[in-house]
């Protein structure tokens, strides 16, 4: 795993604008970066692919266990009035779309799971589309070898998955939704709509704030049309705590992601994985806060934290790094600290994607902080032996 400098495409910002990549720069700071790239061997990529598939299957075993245990549903802080809803989504095998595992990997030691973004993962567009375009452009410009490749079947698999929703699961219309005033979320959803269009699946967009409740308890769009299938880039833990959550069971919606994803997008997944698969080479020791452990260098994480919020790194009783935020009251877990590979003044994290149950590609983010956050810089990658 090597970080290589490279000449930027001279017009990439114009290209990004033309293709709707509006969040390549956020708050005056670069988010998409192409002054360098990460280089992997094929063997390293195959290792990441196999690791991703294995971890995902272990996570599904956690869902099976939690969905059949009221004690664990409570421990995951899923509200009691939503238990049956979550359990039903698993027992009926409601289909999923995609997810992203965050891994620490240096190309030498086994990759370690930090967390599972199984519900509302972003950095999708830049991984699936824009870094592939970068690869083709840089090969054509002579800046990369002709045999350079990329671990990236994400777009093809997304289109195939949407076709399955239409042809095998009977989706006639799929609504897409995200919150207002979120450029990155809107860009992610627009890209997914493009993939659905490629698959021939009819779709409509509305903001979460525009979803209505009909007289018969069904959710409706701005035209009072009943919503039967909905992709929502909006966390289940938020939805479970809103007034309309009492209507979820009877609304008749097929959700993407399905409600069982609320189990493996929860940081409580991590101590349960460690309990079920102790000393697994791709897992880090993890415990619920208050449980006995012998860790001296560890990370505390809220069950529902996003973008690094409320995460704290402790070394021998001393705080090393901390990010503020709105989470933590729901409970915390403790996970052994795993140093990320460092290049210059930044630390690098790998996001490994799955569509349904299949590994589909990777994206890399850098941050000068030990805690990767929402404004971390994104870098493309290549495979070269």
CSV table of C-alpha atoms in Angstrom, one decimal:
chain,number,residue,atom,x,y,z
A,1,UNK,CA,0.0,0.0,0.0
A,2,UNK,CA,1.8,3.1,-1.3
A,3,UNK,CA,0.8,6.7,-1.5
A,4,UNK,CA,2.0,8.2,-4.8
A,5,UNK,CA,2.0,11.9,-5.9
A,6,UNK,CA,0.5,12.6,-9.3
A,7,UNK,CA,-0.4,15.6,-11.5
A,8,UNK,CA,-4.0,16.7,-11.1
A,9,UNK,CA,-6.3,16.8,-14.1
A,10,UNK,CA,-6.2,20.5,-15.0
A,11,UNK,CA,-10.0,20.8,-15.5
A,12,UNK,CA,-11.2,18.4,-12.8
A,13,UNK,CA,-13.2,21.1,-10.9
A,14,UNK,CA,-15.1,22.0,-14.1
A,15,UNK,CA,-15.7,18.3,-14.8
A,16,UNK,CA,-17.0,17.8,-11.2
A,17,UNK,CA,-19.4,20.7,-11.6
A,18,UNK,CA,-20.6,19.4,-14.9
A,19,UNK,CA,-21.3,16.0,-13.4
A,20,UNK,CA,-23.1,17.4,-10.3
A,21,UNK,CA,-20.2,16.8,-7.9
A,22,UNK,CA,-21.0,20.0,-5.9
A,23,UNK,CA,-19.4,19.0,-2.6
A,24,UNK,CA,-15.8,18.4,-3.9
A,25,UNK,CA,-14.9,21.4,-1.7
A,26,UNK,CA,-16.7,22.0,1.5
A,27,UNK,CA,-16.5,25.0,3.9
A,28,UNK,CA,-13.5,26.3,1.9
A,29,UNK,CA,-11.6,23.1,2.4
A,30,UNK,CA,-10.8,20.4,-0.3
A,31,UNK,CA,-12.8,17.2,0.1
A,32,UNK,CA,-11.9,15.5,-3.2
A,33,UNK,CA,-8.1,15.4,-3.7
A,34,UNK,CA,-6.2,14.1,-6.6
A,35,UNK,CA,-2.6,15.4,-6.1
A,36,UNK,CA,-1.9,11.8,-5.0
A,37,UNK,CA,-3.4,8.3,-5.1
A,38,UNK,CA,-3.0,5.0,-3.2
A,39,UNK,CA,-1.5,2.0,-4.9
A,40,UNK,CA,-2.4,-1.6,-4.0
A,41,UNK,CA,-1.3,-5.0,-5.3
A,42,UNK,CA,-3.9,-7.4,-6.5
A,43,UNK,CA,-3.2,-9.7,-3.6
A,44,UNK,CA,-3.9,-6.8,-1.1
A,45,UNK,CA,-7.2,-6.1,-2.9
A,46,UNK,CA,-8.2,-9.8,-2.8
A,47,UNK,CA,-7.4,-9.8,0.9
A,48,UNK,CA,-9.6,-6.7,1.5
A,49,UNK,CA,-12.4,-8.3,-0.6
A,50,UNK,CA,-12.3,-11.6,1.3
A,51,UNK,CA,-12.1,-9.8,4.7
A,52,UNK,CA,-15.1,-7.6,3.8
A,53,UNK,CA,-17.2,-10.6,2.8
A,54,UNK,CA,-16.3,-12.5,5.9
A,55,UNK,CA,-17.0,-9.6,8.3
A,56,UNK,CA,-20.3,-8.9,6.6
A,57,UNK,CA,-21.4,-12.5,7.2
A,58,UNK,CA,-20.4,-12.2,10.8
A,59,UNK,CA,-22.5,-9.1,11.1
A,60,UNK,CA,-25.5,-10.9,9.7
A,61,UNK,CA,-25.1,-13.5,12.4
A,62,UNK,CA,-25.3,-10.6,15.0
A,63,UNK,CA,-28.6,-9.5,13.4
A,64,UNK,CA,-29.9,-13.0,13.7
A,65,UNK,CA,-29.0,-13.1,17.4
A,66,UNK,CA,-30.2,-9.6,18.3
A,67,UNK,CA,-33.5,-9.9,16.4
A,68,UNK,CA,-34.4,-12.9,18.5
A,69,UNK,CA,-33.5,-11.3,21.9
A,70,UNK,CA,-35.5,-8.6,23.6
A,71,UNK,CA,-32.6,-8.2,26.0
A,72,UNK,CA,-30.2,-7.4,23.2
A,73,UNK,CA,-32.7,-5.1,21.4
A,74,UNK,CA,-32.9,-3.1,24.6
A,75,UNK,CA,-29.1,-3.1,24.9
A,76,UNK,CA,-28.9,-1.7,21.4
A,77,UNK,CA,-31.3,1.1,22.6
A,78,UNK,CA,-33.9,0.3,19.9
A,79,UNK,CA,-37.2,1.6,21.3
A,80,UNK,CA,-39.5,-1.1,22.5
A,81,UNK,CA,-42.4,0.0,20.3
A,82,UNK,CA,-40.1,-0.7,17.3
A,83,UNK,CA,-38.9,-4.2,18.3
A,84,UNK,CA,-41.6,-6.0,16.3
A,85,UNK,CA,-41.0,-3.8,13.3
A,86,UNK,CA,-37.3,-4.6,13.3
A,87,UNK,CA,-37.8,-8.3,14.0
A,88,UNK,CA,-40.3,-8.6,11.1
A,89,UNK,CA,-37.9,-6.9,8.7
A,90,UNK,CA,-35.3,-9.6,9.4
A,91,UNK,CA,-37.7,-12.6,9.6
A,92,UNK,CA,-39.1,-11.7,6.2
A,93,UNK,CA,-35.7,-11.0,4.8
A,94,UNK,CA,-36.4,-7.5,3.6
A,95,UNK,CA,-33.9,-6.7,0.8
A,96,UNK,CA,-31.0,-4.3,1.4
A,97,UNK,CA,-29.1,-2.1,-1.0
A,98,UNK,CA,-25.6,-1.2,0.2
A,99,UNK,CA,-23.2,-0.7,3.1
A,100,UNK,CA,-19.7,0.4,3.9
A,101,UNK,CA,-17.2,-1.1,6.4
A,102,UNK,CA,-14.5,1.2,7.8
A,103,UNK,CA,-11.3,-0.7,8.0
A,104,UNK,CA,-7.8,0.0,9.2
A,105,UNK,CA,-5.3,-1.6,6.8
A,106,UNK,CA,-1.6,-0.9,6.0
A,107,UNK,CA,-1.1,-3.5,3.3
A,108,UNK,CA,0.8,-5.8,5.6
A,109,UNK,CA,-1.2,-6.8,8.7
A,110,UNK,CA,-4.8,-8.1,8.6
A,111,UNK,CA,-7.4,-5.3,8.2
A,112,UNK,CA,-9.3,-4.4,11.3
A,113,UNK,CA,-13.0,-3.4,11.5
A,114,UNK,CA,-13.6,0.0,13.1
A,115,UNK,CA,-17.3,0.2,12.4
A,116,UNK,CA,-20.1,-0.7,10.0
A,117,UNK,CA,-21.9,2.0,8.1
A,118,UNK,CA,-24.8,-0.2,7.2
A,119,UNK,CA,-27.7,2.3,7.2
A,120,UNK,CA,-26.8,5.7,5.6
A,121,UNK,CA,-23.2,5.5,4.2
A,122,UNK,CA,-22.0,8.4,2.1
A,123,UNK,CA,-18.9,8.9,-0.1
A,124,UNK,CA,-20.7,6.7,-2.6
A,125,UNK,CA,-20.7,8.9,-5.7
A,126,UNK,CA,-17.0,9.8,-5.4
A,127,UNK,CA,-16.1,6.1,-4.9
A,128,UNK,CA,-18.4,4.5,-7.6
A,129,UNK,CA,-18.2,7.1,-10.3
A,130,UNK,CA,-15.7,10.0,-9.9
A,131,UNK,CA,-12.6,8.0,-8.9
A,132,UNK,CA,-13.3,5.7,-11.9
A,133,UNK,CA,-13.4,8.6,-14.2
A,134,UNK,CA,-10.2,9.9,-12.6
A,135,UNK,CA,-8.5,6.5,-13.4
A,136,UNK,CA,-9.6,6.5,-17.0
A,137,UNK,CA,-8.5,10.2,-17.5
A,138,UNK,CA,-5.1,9.7,-15.9
A,139,UNK,CA,-4.4,6.5,-18.0
A,140,UNK,CA,-5.4,8.4,-21.2
A,141,UNK,CA,-3.2,11.3,-20.1
A,142,UNK,CA,-0.2,9.0,-19.7
A,143,UNK,CA,0.1,9.7,-16.0
A,144,UNK,CA,-0.8,6.1,-15.0
A,145,UNK,CA,0.2,2.8,-16.7
A,146,UNK,CA,-2.1,1.3,-19.2
A,147,UNK,CA,-2.6,-1.8,-17.0
A,148,UNK,CA,-3.6,0.2,-13.9
A,149,UNK,CA,-6.9,-1.0,-12.5
A,150,UNK,CA,-9.2,-0.2,-9.6
A,151,UNK,CA,-11.3,-2.3,-7.1
A,152,UNK,CA,-14.5,-0.7,-8.2
A,153,UNK,CA,-17.6,-2.6,-9.5
A,154,UNK,CA,-19.8,-0.5,-7.3
A,155,UNK,CA,-21.8,1.3,-10.0
A,156,UNK,CA,-22.4,-1.9,-12.0
A,157,UNK,CA,-23.6,-3.7,-8.9
A,158,UNK,CA,-25.9,-0.9,-7.9
A,159,UNK,CA,-27.6,-0.9,-11.3
A,160,UNK,CA,-27.9,-4.7,-11.1
A,161,UNK,CA,-29.4,-4.4,-7.6
A,162,UNK,CA,-32.0,-1.8,-8.7
A,163,UNK,CA,-32.9,-4.1,-11.6
A,164,UNK,CA,-33.5,-6.9,-9.1
A,165,UNK,CA,-35.7,-4.7,-7.0
A,166,UNK,CA,-37.8,-4.1,-10.1
A,167,UNK,CA,-37.8,-7.6,-11.6
A,168,UNK,CA,-37.6,-9.9,-8.6
A,169,UNK,CA,-39.0,-7.9,-5.7
A,170,UNK,CA,-41.8,-6.1,-7.6
A,171,UNK,CA,-40.8,-2.5,-7.1
A,172,UNK,CA,-42.9,-0.5,-9.6
A,173,UNK,CA,-41.9,2.9,-8.2
A,174,UNK,CA,-39.1,3.8,-5.7
A,175,UNK,CA,-39.2,7.0,-3.8
A,176,UNK,CA,-35.9,8.5,-2.7
A,177,UNK,CA,-35.6,10.9,0.2
A,178,UNK,CA,-33.0,12.8,2.3
A,179,UNK,CA,-33.1,15.9,4.5
A,180,UNK,CA,-33.0,19.4,3.1
A,181,UNK,CA,-29.9,21.5,3.2
A,182,UNK,CA,-27.5,18.6,2.9
A,183,UNK,CA,-25.5,18.9,-0.3
A,184,UNK,CA,-23.6,15.6,0.2
A,185,UNK,CA,-26.7,13.6,1.0
A,186,UNK,CA,-28.6,15.1,-2.0
A,187,UNK,CA,-25.7,14.3,-4.3
A,188,UNK,CA,-25.6,10.7,-3.0
A,189,UNK,CA,-29.3,10.3,-3.6
A,190,UNK,CA,-29.2,11.9,-7.0
A,191,UNK,CA,-26.5,9.4,-8.0
A,192,UNK,CA,-28.6,6.5,-6.7
A,193,UNK,CA,-31.5,7.8,-8.8
A,194,UNK,CA,-29.2,7.8,-11.9
A,195,UNK,CA,-28.4,4.2,-11.2
A,196,UNK,CA,-32.1,3.3,-10.7
A,197,UNK,CA,-32.8,5.0,-14.0
A,198,UNK,CA,-30.1,2.9,-15.7
A,199,UNK,CA,-31.9,-0.1,-14.4
A,200,UNK,CA,-35.3,1.0,-15.7
A,201,UNK,CA,-36.7,1.5,-12.2
A,202,UNK,CA,-39.2,4.4,-12.0
A,203,UNK,CA,-38.4,6.7,-9.2
A,204,UNK,CA,-39.3,10.0,-7.6
A,205,UNK,CA,-37.5,12.3,-5.1
A,206,UNK,CA,-38.9,14.2,-2.1
A,207,UNK,CA,-37.3,15.6,1.1
A,208,UNK,CA,-37.9,13.7,4.3
A,209,UNK,CA,-39.6,16.8,5.6
A,210,UNK,CA,-42.2,16.5,2.8
A,211,UNK,CA,-43.4,13.0,3.6
A,212,UNK,CA,-47.0,13.1,4.7
A,213,UNK,CA,-49.3,10.7,6.6
A,214,UNK,CA,-52.5,9.7,4.8
A,215,UNK,CA,-55.9,9.1,6.4
A,216,UNK,CA,-55.3,5.3,6.3
A,217,UNK,CA,-51.9,5.6,8.1
A,218,UNK,CA,-49.9,5.3,4.9
A,219,UNK,CA,-47.0,7.6,4.1
A,220,UNK,CA,-47.5,9.9,1.1
A,221,UNK,CA,-45.5,12.1,-1.2
A,222,UNK,CA,-46.2,15.8,-2.1
A,223,UNK,CA,-48.8,14.6,-4.7
A,224,UNK,CA,-50.6,12.6,-2.0
A,225,UNK,CA,-49.4,9.4,-3.7
A,226,UNK,CA,-48.9,6.5,-1.4
A,227,UNK,CA,-45.3,5.6,-0.8
A,228,UNK,CA,-44.8,1.8,-1.2
A,229,UNK,CA,-41.0,1.6,-1.5
A,230,UNK,CA,-38.7,4.2,-0.1
A,231,UNK,CA,-34.9,4.7,0.0
A,232,UNK,CA,-34.2,7.2,2.8
A,233,UNK,CA,-30.7,8.6,3.5
A,234,UNK,CA,-31.9,9.2,7.1
A,235,UNK,CA,-30.8,7.2,10.1
A,236,UNK,CA,-33.1,4.6,11.7
A,237,UNK,CA,-32.2,5.8,15.2
A,238,UNK,CA,-33.7,9.2,14.3
A,239,UNK,CA,-36.8,7.7,12.8
A,240,UNK,CA,-37.4,5.4,15.8
A,241,UNK,CA,-37.6,8.4,18.1
A,242,UNK,CA,-40.0,10.6,16.0
A,243,UNK,CA,-43.7,10.8,16.5
A,244,UNK,CA,-44.6,8.9,13.3
A,245,UNK,CA,-42.5,5.9,14.4
A,246,UNK,CA,-45.6,4.4,15.9
A,247,UNK,CA,-47.0,4.2,12.3
A,248,UNK,CA,-44.0,2.3,10.8
A,249,UNK,CA,-45.4,-1.2,11.3
A,250,UNK,CA,-48.7,-0.5,9.6
A,251,UNK,CA,-47.6,1.9,6.8
A,252,UNK,CA,-46.8,-0.9,4.3
A,253,UNK,CA,-43.5,0.6,3.1
A,254,UNK,CA,-40.6,-1.5,1.9
A,255,UNK,CA,-37.6,0.5,3.2
A,256,UNK,CA,-34.1,0.8,1.9
A,257,UNK,CA,-32.3,0.3,4.0
A,258,UNK,CA,-34.5,-2.3,5.8
A,259,UNK,CA,-35.1,-1.8,9.6
A,260,UNK,CA,-32.8,-4.7,10.5
A,261,UNK,CA,-29.9,-2.5,9.3
A,262,UNK,CA,-30.5,-0.5,12.5
A,263,UNK,CA,-28.8,-3.4,14.4
A,264,UNK,CA,-25.5,-3.5,12.5
A,265,UNK,CA,-25.2,0.3,12.0
A,266,UNK,CA,-25.2,0.5,15.8
A,267,UNK,CA,-21.8,0.6,17.6
A,268,UNK,CA,-23.2,-2.0,19.9
A,269,UNK,CA,-22.4,-4.4,17.1
A,270,UNK,CA,-18.7,-4.2,17.9
A,271,UNK,CA,-18.7,-5.7,21.4
A,272,UNK,CA,-21.2,-8.4,20.3
A,273,UNK,CA,-18.9,-9.3,17.4
A,274,UNK,CA,-16.0,-9.6,19.7
A,275,UNK,CA,-18.1,-11.8,22.1
A,276,UNK,CA,-19.2,-14.1,19.3
A,277,UNK,CA,-15.9,-14.2,17.4
A,278,UNK,CA,-13.2,-13.7,20.1
A,279,UNK,CA,-9.7,-13.1,18.8
A,280,UNK,CA,-10.8,-12.9,15.2
A,281,UNK,CA,-7.9,-11.4,13.2
A,282,UNK,CA,-10.1,-8.8,11.6
A,283,UNK,CA,-11.8,-7.6,14.8
A,284,UNK,CA,-10.6,-5.4,17.7
A,285,UNK,CA,-11.4,-6.1,21.3
A,286,UNK,CA,-14.6,-4.2,22.2
A,287,UNK,CA,-16.9,-4.0,25.2
A,288,UNK,CA,-19.9,-2.2,26.5
A,289,UNK,CA,-19.0,0.7,28.8
A,290,UNK,CA,-19.0,-0.5,32.3
A,291,UNK,CA,-17.9,-4.0,31.4
A,292,UNK,CA,-14.6,-5.2,32.8
A,293,UNK,CA,-11.6,-5.1,30.4
A,294,UNK,CA,-7.9,-4.7,30.4
A,295,UNK,CA,-7.5,-2.2,27.6
A,296,UNK,CA,-5.1,0.7,28.3
A,297,UNK,CA,-5.2,2.4,24.9
A,298,UNK,CA,-8.8,2.5,23.6
A,299,UNK,CA,-11.5,4.5,21.9
A,300,UNK,CA,-14.9,5.3,23.4
A,301,UNK,CA,-17.8,5.5,20.9
A,302,UNK,CA,-21.5,6.4,21.4
A,303,UNK,CA,-23.9,3.7,20.0
A,304,UNK,CA,-25.2,6.2,17.5
A,305,UNK,CA,-22.2,8.4,16.7
A,306,UNK,CA,-21.8,9.7,13.1
A,307,UNK,CA,-18.8,11.4,11.4
A,308,UNK,CA,-16.6,10.9,14.4
A,309,UNK,CA,-18.9,12.9,16.8
A,310,UNK,CA,-18.4,12.3,20.6
A,311,UNK,CA,-15.5,9.9,20.0
A,312,UNK,CA,-12.7,10.0,22.5
A,313,UNK,CA,-9.2,8.3,22.5
A,314,UNK,CA,-7.7,7.3,25.8
A,315,UNK,CA,-4.2,6.2,26.5
A,316,UNK,CA,-3.2,5.1,30.0
A,317,UNK,CA,-6.0,7.2,31.5
A,318,UNK,CA,-5.1,10.3,29.5
A,319,UNK,CA,-7.3,11.8,26.8
A,320,UNK,CA,-5.3,11.9,23.5
A,321,UNK,CA,-8.0,13.1,21.2
A,322,UNK,CA,-11.7,14.1,21.3
A,323,UNK,CA,-14.5,15.3,19.1
A,324,UNK,CA,-17.6,17.0,20.5
A,325,UNK,CA,-21.1,16.3,19.3
A,326,UNK,CA,-24.7,15.6,20.3
A,327,UNK,CA,-24.4,11.8,21.0
A,328,UNK,CA,-23.6,9.7,24.1
A,329,UNK,CA,-26.7,9.7,26.3
A,330,UNK,CA,-27.8,6.4,24.6
A,331,UNK,CA,-24.7,4.6,25.9
A,332,UNK,CA,-21.1,4.0,24.9
A,333,UNK,CA,-18.8,1.2,23.8
A,334,UNK,CA,-15.1,0.8,24.2
A,335,UNK,CA,-12.9,-0.5,21.4
A,336,UNK,CA,-9.2,-1.1,21.4
A,337,UNK,CA,-7.3,1.6,19.7
A,338,UNK,CA,-5.8,0.6,16.4
A,339,UNK,CA,-3.3,3.1,14.8
A,340,UNK,CA,-4.1,3.9,11.2
A,341,UNK,CA,-1.3,4.0,8.6
A,342,UNK,CA,0.3,7.5,8.6
A,343,UNK,CA,1.4,9.3,5.4
A,344,UNK,CA,3.1,12.6,6.0
A,345,UNK,CA,0.8,14.4,8.5
A,346,UNK,CA,-2.3,12.4,7.8
A,347,UNK,CA,-3.9,9.1,8.8
A,348,UNK,CA,-5.6,6.9,6.2
A,349,UNK,CA,-8.9,4.9,6.5
A,350,UNK,CA,-10.4,2.5,4.0
A,351,UNK,CA,-14.1,2.4,3.3
A,352,UNK,CA,-14.9,-1.1,1.8
A,353,UNK,CA,-18.3,-1.2,0.1
A,354,UNK,CA,-20.8,-4.0,-0.4
A,355,UNK,CA,-23.9,-4.1,-2.5
A,356,UNK,CA,-26.4,-6.5,-1.0
A,357,UNK,CA,-23.9,-9.2,0.2
A,358,UNK,CA,-21.1,-8.7,-2.3
A,359,UNK,CA,-17.9,-6.6,-1.9
A,360,UNK,CA,-17.9,-3.9,-4.5
A,361,UNK,CA,-15.0,-1.5,-4.1
A,362,UNK,CA,-13.0,0.7,-1.8
A,363,UNK,CA,-12.5,4.4,-1.2
A,364,UNK,CA,-9.9,6.1,1.0
A,365,UNK,CA,-10.1,9.1,3.3
A,366,UNK,CA,-7.3,11.0,5.0
A,367,UNK,CA,-7.5,13.1,8.1
A,368,UNK,CA,-4.9,15.0,10.1
A,369,UNK,CA,-6.8,13.9,13.2
A,370,UNK,CA,-6.7,10.5,14.7
A,371,UNK,CA,-10.5,10.6,14.4
A,372,UNK,CA,-11.8,10.5,10.8
A,373,UNK,CA,-14.6,13.1,10.4
A,374,UNK,CA,-17.0,14.4,7.8
A,375,UNK,CA,-14.5,16.8,6.2
A,376,UNK,CA,-11.8,14.2,5.8
A,377,UNK,CA,-10.1,14.3,2.4
A,378,UNK,CA,-11.0,11.7,-0.2
A,379,UNK,CA,-8.2,10.2,-2.4
A,380,UNK,CA,-8.6,7.7,-5.3
A,381,UNK,CA,-6.7,4.4,-5.7
A,382,UNK,CA,-5.3,2.0,-8.2
A,383,UNK,CA,-4.3,-1.6,-8.5
A,384,UNK,CA,-0.9,-2.3,-10.0
A,385,UNK,CA,1.3,-5.3,-9.7
